[in-house]
mmCIF file of N, CA, C and O in Angstrom:
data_model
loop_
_atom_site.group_PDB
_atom_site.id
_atom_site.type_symbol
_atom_site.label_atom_id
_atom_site.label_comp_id
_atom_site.label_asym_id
_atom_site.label_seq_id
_atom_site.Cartn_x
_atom_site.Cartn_y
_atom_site.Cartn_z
ATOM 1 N N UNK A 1 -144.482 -30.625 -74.154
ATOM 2 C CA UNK A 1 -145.288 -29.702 -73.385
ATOM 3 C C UNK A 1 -144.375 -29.052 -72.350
ATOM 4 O O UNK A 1 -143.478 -29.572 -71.687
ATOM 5 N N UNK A 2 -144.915 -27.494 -72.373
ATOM 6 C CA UNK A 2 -143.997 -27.311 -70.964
ATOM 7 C C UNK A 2 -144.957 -26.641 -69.900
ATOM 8 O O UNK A 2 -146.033 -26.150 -70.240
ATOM 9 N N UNK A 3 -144.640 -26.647 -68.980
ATOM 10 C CA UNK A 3 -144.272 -26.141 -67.510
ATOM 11 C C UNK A 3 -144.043 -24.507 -67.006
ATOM 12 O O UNK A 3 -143.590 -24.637 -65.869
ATOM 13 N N UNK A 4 -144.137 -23.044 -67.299
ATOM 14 C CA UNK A 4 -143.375 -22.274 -67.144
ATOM 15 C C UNK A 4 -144.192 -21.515 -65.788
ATOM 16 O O UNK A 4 -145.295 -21.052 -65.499
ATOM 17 N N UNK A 5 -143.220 -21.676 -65.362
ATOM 18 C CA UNK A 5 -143.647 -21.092 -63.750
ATOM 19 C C UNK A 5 -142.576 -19.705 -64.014
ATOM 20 O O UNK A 5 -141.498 -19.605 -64.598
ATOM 21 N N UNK A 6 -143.488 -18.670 -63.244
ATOM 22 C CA UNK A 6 -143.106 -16.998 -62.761
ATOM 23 C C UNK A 6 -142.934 -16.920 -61.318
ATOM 24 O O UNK A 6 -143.711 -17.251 -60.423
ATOM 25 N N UNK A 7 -141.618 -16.353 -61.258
ATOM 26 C CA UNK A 7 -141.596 -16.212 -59.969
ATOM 27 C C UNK A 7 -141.489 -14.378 -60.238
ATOM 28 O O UNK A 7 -140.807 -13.919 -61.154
ATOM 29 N N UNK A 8 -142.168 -13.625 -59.412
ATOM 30 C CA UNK A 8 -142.457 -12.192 -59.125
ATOM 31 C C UNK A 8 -141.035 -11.485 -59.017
ATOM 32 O O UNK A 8 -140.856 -11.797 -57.840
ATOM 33 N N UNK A 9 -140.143 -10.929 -59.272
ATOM 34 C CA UNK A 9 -139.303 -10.439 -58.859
ATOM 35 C C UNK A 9 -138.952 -8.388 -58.786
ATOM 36 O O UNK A 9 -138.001 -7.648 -58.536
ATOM 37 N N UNK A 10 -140.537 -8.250 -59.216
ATOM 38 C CA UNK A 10 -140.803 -6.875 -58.560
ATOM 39 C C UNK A 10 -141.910 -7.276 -57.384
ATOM 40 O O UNK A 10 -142.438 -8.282 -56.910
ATOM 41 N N UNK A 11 -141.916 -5.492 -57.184
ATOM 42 C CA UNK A 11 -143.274 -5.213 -56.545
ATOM 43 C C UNK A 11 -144.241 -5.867 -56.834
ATOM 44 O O UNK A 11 -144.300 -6.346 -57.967
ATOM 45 N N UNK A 12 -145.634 -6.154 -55.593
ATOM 46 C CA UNK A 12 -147.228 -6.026 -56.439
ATOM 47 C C UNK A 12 -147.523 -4.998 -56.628
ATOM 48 O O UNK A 12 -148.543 -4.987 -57.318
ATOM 49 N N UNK A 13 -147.161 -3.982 -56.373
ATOM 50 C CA UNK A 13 -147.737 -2.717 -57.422
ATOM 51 C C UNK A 13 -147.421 -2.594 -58.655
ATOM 52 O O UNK A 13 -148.328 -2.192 -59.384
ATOM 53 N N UNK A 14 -146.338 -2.829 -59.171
ATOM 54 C CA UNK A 14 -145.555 -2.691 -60.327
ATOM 55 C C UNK A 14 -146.496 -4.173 -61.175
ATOM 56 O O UNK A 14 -147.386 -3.948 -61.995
ATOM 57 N N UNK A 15 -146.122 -5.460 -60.818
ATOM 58 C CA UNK A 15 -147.017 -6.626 -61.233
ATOM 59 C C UNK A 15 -148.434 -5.780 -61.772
ATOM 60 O O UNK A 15 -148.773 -5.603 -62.942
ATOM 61 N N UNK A 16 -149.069 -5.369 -60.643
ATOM 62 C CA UNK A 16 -150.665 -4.896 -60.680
ATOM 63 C C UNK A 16 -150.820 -3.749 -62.230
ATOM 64 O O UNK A 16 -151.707 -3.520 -63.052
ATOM 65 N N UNK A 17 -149.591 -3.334 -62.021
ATOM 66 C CA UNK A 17 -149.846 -2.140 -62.801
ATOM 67 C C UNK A 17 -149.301 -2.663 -64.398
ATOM 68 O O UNK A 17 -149.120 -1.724 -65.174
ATOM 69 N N UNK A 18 -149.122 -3.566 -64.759
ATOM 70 C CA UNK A 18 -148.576 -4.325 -65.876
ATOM 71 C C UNK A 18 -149.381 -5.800 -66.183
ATOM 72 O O UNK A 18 -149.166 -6.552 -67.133
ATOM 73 N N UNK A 19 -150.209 -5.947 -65.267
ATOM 74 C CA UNK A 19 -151.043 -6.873 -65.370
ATOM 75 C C UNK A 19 -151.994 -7.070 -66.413
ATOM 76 O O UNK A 19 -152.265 -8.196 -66.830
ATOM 77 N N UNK A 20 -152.701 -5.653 -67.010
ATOM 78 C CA UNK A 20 -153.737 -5.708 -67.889
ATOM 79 C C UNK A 20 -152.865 -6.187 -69.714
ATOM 80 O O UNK A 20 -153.404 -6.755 -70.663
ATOM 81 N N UNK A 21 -151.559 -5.722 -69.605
ATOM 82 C CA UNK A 21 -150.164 -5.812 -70.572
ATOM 83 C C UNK A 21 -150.304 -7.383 -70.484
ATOM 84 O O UNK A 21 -151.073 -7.790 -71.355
ATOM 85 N N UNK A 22 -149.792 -8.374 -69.696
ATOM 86 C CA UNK A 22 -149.727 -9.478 -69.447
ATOM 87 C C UNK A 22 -151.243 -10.482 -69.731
ATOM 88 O O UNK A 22 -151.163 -11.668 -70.051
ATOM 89 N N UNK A 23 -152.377 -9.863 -69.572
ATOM 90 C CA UNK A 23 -153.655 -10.330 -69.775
ATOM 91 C C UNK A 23 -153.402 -10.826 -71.431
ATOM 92 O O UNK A 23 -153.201 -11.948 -71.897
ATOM 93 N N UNK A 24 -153.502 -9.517 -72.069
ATOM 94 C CA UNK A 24 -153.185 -9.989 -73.242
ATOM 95 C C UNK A 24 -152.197 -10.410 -73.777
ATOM 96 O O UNK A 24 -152.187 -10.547 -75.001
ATOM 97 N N UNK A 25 -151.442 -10.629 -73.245
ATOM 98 C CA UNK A 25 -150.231 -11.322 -73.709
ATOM 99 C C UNK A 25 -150.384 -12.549 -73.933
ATOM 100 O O UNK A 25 -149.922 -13.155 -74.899
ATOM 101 N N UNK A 26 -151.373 -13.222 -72.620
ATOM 102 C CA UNK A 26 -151.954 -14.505 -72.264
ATOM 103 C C UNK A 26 -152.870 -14.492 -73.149
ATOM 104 O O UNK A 26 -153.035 -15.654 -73.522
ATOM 105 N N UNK A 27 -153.520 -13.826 -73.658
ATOM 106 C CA UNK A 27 -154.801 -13.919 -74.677
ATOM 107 C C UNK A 27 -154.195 -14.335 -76.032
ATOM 108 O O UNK A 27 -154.505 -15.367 -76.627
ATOM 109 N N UNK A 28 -153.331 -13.459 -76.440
ATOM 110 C CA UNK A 28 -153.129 -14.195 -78.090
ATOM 111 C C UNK A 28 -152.409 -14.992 -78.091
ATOM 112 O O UNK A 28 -152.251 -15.397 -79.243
ATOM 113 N N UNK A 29 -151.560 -15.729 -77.084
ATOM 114 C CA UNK A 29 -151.102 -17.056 -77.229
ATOM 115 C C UNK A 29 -152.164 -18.471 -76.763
ATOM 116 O O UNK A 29 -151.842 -19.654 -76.876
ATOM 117 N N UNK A 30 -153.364 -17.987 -76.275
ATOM 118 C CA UNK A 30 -154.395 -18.820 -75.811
ATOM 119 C C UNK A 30 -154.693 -18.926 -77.290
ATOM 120 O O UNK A 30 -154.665 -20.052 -77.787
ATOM 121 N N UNK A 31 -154.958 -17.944 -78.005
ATOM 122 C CA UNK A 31 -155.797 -17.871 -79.462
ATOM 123 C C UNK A 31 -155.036 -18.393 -80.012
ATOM 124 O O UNK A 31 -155.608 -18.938 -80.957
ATOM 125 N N UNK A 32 -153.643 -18.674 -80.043
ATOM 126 C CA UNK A 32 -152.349 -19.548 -80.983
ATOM 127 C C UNK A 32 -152.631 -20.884 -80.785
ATOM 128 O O UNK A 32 -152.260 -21.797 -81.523
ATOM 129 N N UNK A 33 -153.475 -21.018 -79.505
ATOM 130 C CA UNK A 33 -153.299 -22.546 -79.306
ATOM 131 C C UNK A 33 -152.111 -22.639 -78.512
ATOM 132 O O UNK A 33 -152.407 -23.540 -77.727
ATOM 133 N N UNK A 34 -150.866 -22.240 -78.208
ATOM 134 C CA UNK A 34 -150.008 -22.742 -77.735
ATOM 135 C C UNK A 34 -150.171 -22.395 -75.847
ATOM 136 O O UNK A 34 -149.059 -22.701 -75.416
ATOM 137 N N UNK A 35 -150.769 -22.067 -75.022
ATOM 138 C CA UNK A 35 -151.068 -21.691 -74.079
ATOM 139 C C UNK A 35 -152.720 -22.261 -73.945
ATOM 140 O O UNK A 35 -153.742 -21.690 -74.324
ATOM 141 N N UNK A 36 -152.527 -23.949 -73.083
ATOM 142 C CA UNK A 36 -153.586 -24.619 -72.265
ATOM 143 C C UNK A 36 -154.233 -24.125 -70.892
ATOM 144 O O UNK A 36 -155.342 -24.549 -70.565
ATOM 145 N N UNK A 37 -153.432 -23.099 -69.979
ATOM 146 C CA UNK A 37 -153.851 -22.918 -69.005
ATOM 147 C C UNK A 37 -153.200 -21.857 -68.388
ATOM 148 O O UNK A 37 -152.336 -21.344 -69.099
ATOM 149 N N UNK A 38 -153.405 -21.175 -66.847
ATOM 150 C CA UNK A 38 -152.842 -20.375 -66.406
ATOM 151 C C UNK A 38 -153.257 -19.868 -65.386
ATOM 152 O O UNK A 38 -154.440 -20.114 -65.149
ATOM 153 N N UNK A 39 -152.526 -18.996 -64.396
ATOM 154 C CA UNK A 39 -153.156 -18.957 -63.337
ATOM 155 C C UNK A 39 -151.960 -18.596 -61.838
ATOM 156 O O UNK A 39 -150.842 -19.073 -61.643
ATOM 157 N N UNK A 40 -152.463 -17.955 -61.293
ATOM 158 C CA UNK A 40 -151.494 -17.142 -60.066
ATOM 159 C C UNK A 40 -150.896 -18.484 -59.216
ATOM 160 O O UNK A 40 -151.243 -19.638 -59.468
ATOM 161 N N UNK A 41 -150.281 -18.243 -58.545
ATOM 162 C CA UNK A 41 -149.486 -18.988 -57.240
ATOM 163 C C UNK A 41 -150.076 -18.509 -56.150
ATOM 164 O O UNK A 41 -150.474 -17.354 -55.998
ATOM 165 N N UNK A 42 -150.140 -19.431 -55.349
ATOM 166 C CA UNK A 42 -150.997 -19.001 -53.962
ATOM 167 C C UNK A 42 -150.089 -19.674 -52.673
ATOM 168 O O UNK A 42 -150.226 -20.810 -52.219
ATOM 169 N N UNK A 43 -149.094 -18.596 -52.213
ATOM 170 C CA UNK A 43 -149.067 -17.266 -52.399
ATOM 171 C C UNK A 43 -148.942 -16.641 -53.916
ATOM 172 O O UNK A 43 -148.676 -17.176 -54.992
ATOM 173 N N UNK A 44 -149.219 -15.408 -53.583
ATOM 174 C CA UNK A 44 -149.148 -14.626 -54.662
ATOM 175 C C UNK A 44 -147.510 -14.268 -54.832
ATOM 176 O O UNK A 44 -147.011 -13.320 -54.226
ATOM 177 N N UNK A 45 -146.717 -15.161 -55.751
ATOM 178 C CA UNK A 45 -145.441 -14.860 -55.539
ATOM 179 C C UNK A 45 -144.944 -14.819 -56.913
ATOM 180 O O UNK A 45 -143.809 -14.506 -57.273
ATOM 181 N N UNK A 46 -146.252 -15.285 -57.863
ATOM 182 C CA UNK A 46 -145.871 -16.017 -59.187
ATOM 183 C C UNK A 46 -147.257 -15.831 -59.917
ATOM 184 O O UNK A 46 -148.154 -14.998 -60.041
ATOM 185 N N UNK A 47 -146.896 -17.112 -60.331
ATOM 186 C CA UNK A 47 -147.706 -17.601 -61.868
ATOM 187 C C UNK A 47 -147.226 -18.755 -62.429
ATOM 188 O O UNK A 47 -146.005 -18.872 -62.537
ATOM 189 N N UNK A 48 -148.288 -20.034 -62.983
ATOM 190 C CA UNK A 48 -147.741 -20.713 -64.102
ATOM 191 C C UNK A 48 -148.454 -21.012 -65.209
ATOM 192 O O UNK A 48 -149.637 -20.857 -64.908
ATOM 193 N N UNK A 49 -148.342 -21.404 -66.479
ATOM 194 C CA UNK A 49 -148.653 -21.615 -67.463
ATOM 195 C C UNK A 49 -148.419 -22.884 -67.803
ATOM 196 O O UNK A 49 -147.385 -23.357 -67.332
ATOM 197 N N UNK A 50 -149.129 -23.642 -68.541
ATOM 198 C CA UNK A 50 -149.306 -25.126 -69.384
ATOM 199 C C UNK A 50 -148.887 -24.205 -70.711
ATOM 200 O O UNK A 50 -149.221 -23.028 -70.843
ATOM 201 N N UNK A 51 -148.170 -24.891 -71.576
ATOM 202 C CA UNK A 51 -147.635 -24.998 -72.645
ATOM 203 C C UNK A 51 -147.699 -25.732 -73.925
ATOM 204 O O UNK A 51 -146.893 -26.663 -73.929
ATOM 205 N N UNK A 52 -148.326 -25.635 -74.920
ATOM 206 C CA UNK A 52 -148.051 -26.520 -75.944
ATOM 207 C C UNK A 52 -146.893 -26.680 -76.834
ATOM 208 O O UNK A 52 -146.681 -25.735 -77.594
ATOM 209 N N UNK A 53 -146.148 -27.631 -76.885
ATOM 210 C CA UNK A 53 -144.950 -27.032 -77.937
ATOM 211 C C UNK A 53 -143.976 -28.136 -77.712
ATOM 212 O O UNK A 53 -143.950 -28.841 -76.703
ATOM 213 N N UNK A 54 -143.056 -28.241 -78.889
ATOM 214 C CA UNK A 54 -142.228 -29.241 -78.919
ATOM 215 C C UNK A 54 -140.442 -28.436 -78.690
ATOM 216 O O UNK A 54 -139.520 -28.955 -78.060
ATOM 217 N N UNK A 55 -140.412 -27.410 -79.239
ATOM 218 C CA UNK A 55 -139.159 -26.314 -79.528
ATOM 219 C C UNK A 55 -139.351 -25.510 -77.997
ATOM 220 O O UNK A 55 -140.185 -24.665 -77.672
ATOM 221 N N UNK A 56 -138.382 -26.047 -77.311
ATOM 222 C CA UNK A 56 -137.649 -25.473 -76.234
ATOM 223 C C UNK A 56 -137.506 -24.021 -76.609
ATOM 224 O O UNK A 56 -138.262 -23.179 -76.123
ATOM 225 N N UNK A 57 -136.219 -23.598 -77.763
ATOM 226 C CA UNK A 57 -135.650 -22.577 -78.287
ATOM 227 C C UNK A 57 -137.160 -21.852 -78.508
ATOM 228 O O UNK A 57 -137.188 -20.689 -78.106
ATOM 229 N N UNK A 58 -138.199 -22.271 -78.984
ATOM 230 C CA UNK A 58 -139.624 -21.150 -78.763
ATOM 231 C C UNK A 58 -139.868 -20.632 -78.349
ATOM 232 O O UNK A 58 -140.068 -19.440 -78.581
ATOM 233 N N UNK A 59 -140.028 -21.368 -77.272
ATOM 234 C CA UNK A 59 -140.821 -21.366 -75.867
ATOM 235 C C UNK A 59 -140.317 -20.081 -75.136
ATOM 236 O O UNK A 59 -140.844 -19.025 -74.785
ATOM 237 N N UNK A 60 -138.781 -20.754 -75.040
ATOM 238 C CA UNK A 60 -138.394 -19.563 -74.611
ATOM 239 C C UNK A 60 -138.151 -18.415 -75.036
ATOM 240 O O UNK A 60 -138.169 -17.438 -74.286
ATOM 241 N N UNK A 61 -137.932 -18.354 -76.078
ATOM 242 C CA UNK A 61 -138.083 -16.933 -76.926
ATOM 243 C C UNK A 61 -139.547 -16.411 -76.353
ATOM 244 O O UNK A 61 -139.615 -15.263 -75.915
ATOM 245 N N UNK A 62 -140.457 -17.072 -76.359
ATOM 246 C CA UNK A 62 -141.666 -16.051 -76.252
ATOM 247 C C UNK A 62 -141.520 -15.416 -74.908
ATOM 248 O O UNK A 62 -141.672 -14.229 -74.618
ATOM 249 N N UNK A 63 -141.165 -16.529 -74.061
ATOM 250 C CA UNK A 63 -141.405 -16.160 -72.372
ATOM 251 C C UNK A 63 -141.007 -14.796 -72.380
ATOM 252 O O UNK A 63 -141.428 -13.935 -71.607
ATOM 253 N N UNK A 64 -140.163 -14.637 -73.301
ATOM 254 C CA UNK A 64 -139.037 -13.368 -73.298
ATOM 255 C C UNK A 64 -139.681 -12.076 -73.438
ATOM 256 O O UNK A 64 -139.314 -11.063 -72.843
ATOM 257 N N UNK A 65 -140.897 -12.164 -74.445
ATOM 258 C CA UNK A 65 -141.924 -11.391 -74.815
ATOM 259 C C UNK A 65 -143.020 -10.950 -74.051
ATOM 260 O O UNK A 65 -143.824 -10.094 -74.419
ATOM 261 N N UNK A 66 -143.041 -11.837 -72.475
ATOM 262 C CA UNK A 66 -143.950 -11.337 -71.413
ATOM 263 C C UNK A 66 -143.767 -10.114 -71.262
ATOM 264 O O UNK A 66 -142.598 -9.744 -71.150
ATOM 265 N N UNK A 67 -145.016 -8.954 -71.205
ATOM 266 C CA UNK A 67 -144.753 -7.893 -70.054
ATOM 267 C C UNK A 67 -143.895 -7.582 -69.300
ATOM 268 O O UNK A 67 -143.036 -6.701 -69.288
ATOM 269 N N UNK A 68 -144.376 -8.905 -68.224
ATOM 270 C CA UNK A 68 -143.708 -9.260 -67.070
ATOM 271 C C UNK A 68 -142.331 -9.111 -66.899
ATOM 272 O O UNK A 68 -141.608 -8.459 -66.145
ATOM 273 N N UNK A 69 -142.148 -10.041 -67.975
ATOM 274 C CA UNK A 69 -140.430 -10.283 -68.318
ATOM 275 C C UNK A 69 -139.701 -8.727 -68.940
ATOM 276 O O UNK A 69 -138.792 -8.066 -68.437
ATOM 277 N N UNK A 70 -140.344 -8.522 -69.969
ATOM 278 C CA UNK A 70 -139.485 -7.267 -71.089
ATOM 279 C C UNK A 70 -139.251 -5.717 -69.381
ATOM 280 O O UNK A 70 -138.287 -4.953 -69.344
ATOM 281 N N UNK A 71 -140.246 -5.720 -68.445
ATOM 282 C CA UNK A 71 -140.172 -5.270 -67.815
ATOM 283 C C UNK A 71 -139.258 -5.289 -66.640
ATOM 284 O O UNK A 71 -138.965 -4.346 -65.906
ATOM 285 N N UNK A 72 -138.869 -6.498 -66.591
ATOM 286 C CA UNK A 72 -137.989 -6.688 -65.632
ATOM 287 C C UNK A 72 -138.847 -7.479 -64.428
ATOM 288 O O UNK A 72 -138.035 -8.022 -63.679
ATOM 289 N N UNK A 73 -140.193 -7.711 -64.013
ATOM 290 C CA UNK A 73 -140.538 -7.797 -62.616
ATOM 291 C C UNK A 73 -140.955 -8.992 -62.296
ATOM 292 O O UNK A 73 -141.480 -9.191 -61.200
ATOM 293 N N UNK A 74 -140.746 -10.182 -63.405
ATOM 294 C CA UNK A 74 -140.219 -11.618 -63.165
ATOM 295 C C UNK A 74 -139.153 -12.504 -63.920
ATOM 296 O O UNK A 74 -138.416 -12.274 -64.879
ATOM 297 N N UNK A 75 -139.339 -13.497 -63.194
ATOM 298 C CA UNK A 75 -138.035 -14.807 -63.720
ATOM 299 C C UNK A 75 -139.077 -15.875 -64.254
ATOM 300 O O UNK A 75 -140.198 -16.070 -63.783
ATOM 301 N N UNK A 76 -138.473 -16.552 -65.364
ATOM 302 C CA UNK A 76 -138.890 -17.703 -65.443
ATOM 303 C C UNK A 76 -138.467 -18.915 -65.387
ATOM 304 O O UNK A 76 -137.278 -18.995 -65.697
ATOM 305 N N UNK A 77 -139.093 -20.172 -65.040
ATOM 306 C CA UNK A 77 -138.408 -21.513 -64.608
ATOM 307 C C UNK A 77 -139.274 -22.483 -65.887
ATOM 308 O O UNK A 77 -140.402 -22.972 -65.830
ATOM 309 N N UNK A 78 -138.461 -22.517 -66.784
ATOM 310 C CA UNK A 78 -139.225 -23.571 -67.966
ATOM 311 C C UNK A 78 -138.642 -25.011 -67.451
ATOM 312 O O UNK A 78 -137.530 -25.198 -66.958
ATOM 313 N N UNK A 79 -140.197 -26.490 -67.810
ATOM 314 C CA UNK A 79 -139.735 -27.700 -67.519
ATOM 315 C C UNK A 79 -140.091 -27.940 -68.802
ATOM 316 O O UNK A 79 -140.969 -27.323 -69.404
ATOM 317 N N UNK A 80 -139.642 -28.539 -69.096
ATOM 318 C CA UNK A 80 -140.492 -29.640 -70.525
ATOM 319 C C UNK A 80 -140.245 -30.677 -69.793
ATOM 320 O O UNK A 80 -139.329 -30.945 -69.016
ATOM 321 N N UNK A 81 -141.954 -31.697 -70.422
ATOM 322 C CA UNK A 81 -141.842 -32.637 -70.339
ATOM 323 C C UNK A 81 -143.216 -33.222 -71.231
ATOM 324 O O UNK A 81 -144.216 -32.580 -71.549
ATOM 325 N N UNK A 82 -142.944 -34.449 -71.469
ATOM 326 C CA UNK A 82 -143.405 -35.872 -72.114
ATOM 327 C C UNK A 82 -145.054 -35.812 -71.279
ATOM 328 O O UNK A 82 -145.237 -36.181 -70.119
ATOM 329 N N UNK A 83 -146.038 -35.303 -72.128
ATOM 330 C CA UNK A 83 -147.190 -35.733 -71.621
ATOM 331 C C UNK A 83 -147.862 -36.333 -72.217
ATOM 332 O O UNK A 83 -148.612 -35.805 -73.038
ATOM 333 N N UNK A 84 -147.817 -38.023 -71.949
ATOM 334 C CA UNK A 84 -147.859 -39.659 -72.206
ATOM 335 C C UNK A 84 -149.572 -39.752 -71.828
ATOM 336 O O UNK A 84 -150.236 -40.614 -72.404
ATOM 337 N N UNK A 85 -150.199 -38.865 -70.884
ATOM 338 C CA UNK A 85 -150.763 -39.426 -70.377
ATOM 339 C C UNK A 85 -151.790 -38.279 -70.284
ATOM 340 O O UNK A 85 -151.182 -37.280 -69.900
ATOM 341 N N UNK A 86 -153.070 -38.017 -70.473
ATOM 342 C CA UNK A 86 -154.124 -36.782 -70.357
ATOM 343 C C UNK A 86 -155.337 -36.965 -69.992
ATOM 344 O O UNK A 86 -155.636 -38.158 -70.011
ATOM 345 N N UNK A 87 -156.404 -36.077 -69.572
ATOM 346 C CA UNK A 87 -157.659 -35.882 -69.691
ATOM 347 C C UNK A 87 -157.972 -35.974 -71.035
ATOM 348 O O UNK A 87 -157.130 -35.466 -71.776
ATOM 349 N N UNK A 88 -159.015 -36.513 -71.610
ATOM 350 C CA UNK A 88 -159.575 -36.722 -72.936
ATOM 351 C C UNK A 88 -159.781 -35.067 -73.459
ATOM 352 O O UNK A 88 -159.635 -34.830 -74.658
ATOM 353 N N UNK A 89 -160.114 -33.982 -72.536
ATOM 354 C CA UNK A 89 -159.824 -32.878 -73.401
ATOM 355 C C UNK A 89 -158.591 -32.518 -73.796
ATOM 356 O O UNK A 89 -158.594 -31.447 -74.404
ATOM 357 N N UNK A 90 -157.452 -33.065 -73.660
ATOM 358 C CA UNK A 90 -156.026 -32.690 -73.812
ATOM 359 C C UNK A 90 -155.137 -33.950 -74.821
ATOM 360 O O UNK A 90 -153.913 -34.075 -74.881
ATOM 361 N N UNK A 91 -156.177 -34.779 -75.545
ATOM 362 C CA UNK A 91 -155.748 -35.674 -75.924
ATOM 363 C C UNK A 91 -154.729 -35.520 -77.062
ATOM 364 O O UNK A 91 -153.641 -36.073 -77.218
ATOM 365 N N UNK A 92 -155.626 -34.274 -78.101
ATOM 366 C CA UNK A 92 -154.824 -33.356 -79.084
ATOM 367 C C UNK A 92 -153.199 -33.582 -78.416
ATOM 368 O O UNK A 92 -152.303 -34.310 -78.846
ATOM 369 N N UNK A 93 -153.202 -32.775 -77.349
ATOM 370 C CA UNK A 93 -151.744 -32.680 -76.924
ATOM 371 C C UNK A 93 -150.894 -33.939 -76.593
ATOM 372 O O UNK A 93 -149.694 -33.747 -76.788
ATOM 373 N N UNK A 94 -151.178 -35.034 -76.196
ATOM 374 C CA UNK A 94 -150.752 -36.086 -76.167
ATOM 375 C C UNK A 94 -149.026 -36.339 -76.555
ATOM 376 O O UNK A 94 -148.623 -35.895 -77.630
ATOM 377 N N UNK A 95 -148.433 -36.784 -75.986
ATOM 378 C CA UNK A 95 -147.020 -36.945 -76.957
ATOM 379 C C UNK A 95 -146.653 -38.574 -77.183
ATOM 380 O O UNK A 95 -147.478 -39.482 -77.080
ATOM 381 N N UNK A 96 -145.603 -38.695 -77.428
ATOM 382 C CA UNK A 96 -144.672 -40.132 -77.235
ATOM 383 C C UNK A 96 -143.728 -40.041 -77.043
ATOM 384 O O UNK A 96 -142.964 -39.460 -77.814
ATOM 385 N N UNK A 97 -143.351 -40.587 -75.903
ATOM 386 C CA UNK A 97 -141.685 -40.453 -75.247
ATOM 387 C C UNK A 97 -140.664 -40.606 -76.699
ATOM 388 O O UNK A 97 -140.896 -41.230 -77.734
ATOM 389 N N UNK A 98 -139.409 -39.737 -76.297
ATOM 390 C CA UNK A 98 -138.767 -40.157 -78.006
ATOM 391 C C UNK A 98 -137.970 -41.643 -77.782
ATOM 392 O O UNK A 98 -137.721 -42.378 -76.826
ATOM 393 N N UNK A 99 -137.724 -41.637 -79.233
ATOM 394 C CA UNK A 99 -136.974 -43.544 -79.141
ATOM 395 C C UNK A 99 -135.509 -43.227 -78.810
ATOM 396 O O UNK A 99 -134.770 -42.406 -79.353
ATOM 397 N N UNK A 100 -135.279 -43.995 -77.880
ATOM 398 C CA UNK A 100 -133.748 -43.834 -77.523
ATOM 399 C C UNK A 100 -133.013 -44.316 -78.689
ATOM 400 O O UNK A 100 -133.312 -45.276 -79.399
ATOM 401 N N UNK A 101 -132.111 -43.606 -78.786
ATOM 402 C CA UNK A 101 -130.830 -44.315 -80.223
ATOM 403 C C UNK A 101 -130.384 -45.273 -79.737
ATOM 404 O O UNK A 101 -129.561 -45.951 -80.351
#
């Protein structure tokens, strides 16, 4: 699972005005399934997203495909990590730490 936090690196006008671009952007990866959640930074400086996915190399390829991003007017900060542990609606997502060699 990952983590991908936006940090703003335009304007809010420019954001505002690329926002409805980014809506759906968020929409057909909600409909992929691979996008659990989402939602502004408060301050308004950002954004982050819940992630479904095992392929790093994906992930980030898509981020790449934001609005946001192809536009220039944010950065992104991807974490992956091991989620061992969930709300029963997120159980689907569930992982298992990998086996050390």
């Amino acid at each position: 699972m990952f983590v991908l936090e936006l940090t703003y690196t335009g304007t809010t006008e420019r954001i505002d005005a690329l926002l409805p671009a980014h809506v759906a952007w968020l929409d057909a990866h909600y409909a992929s399934g691979t996008f659990l959640a989402s939602g502004r930074k408060n301050p308004r400086d950002g954004g982050v997203i819940l992630a479904a996915g095992a392929d790093r190399a994906a992930i980030e390829a898509l981020t790449r495909t934001d609005p946001f991003a192809t536009e220039g007017v944010c950065a992104y900060r991807i974490t992956q990590f091991y989620a061992t542990k969930t709300a029963p609606e997120l159980e689907p997502f569930r992982e298992q730490l990998p086996v050390a060699n």
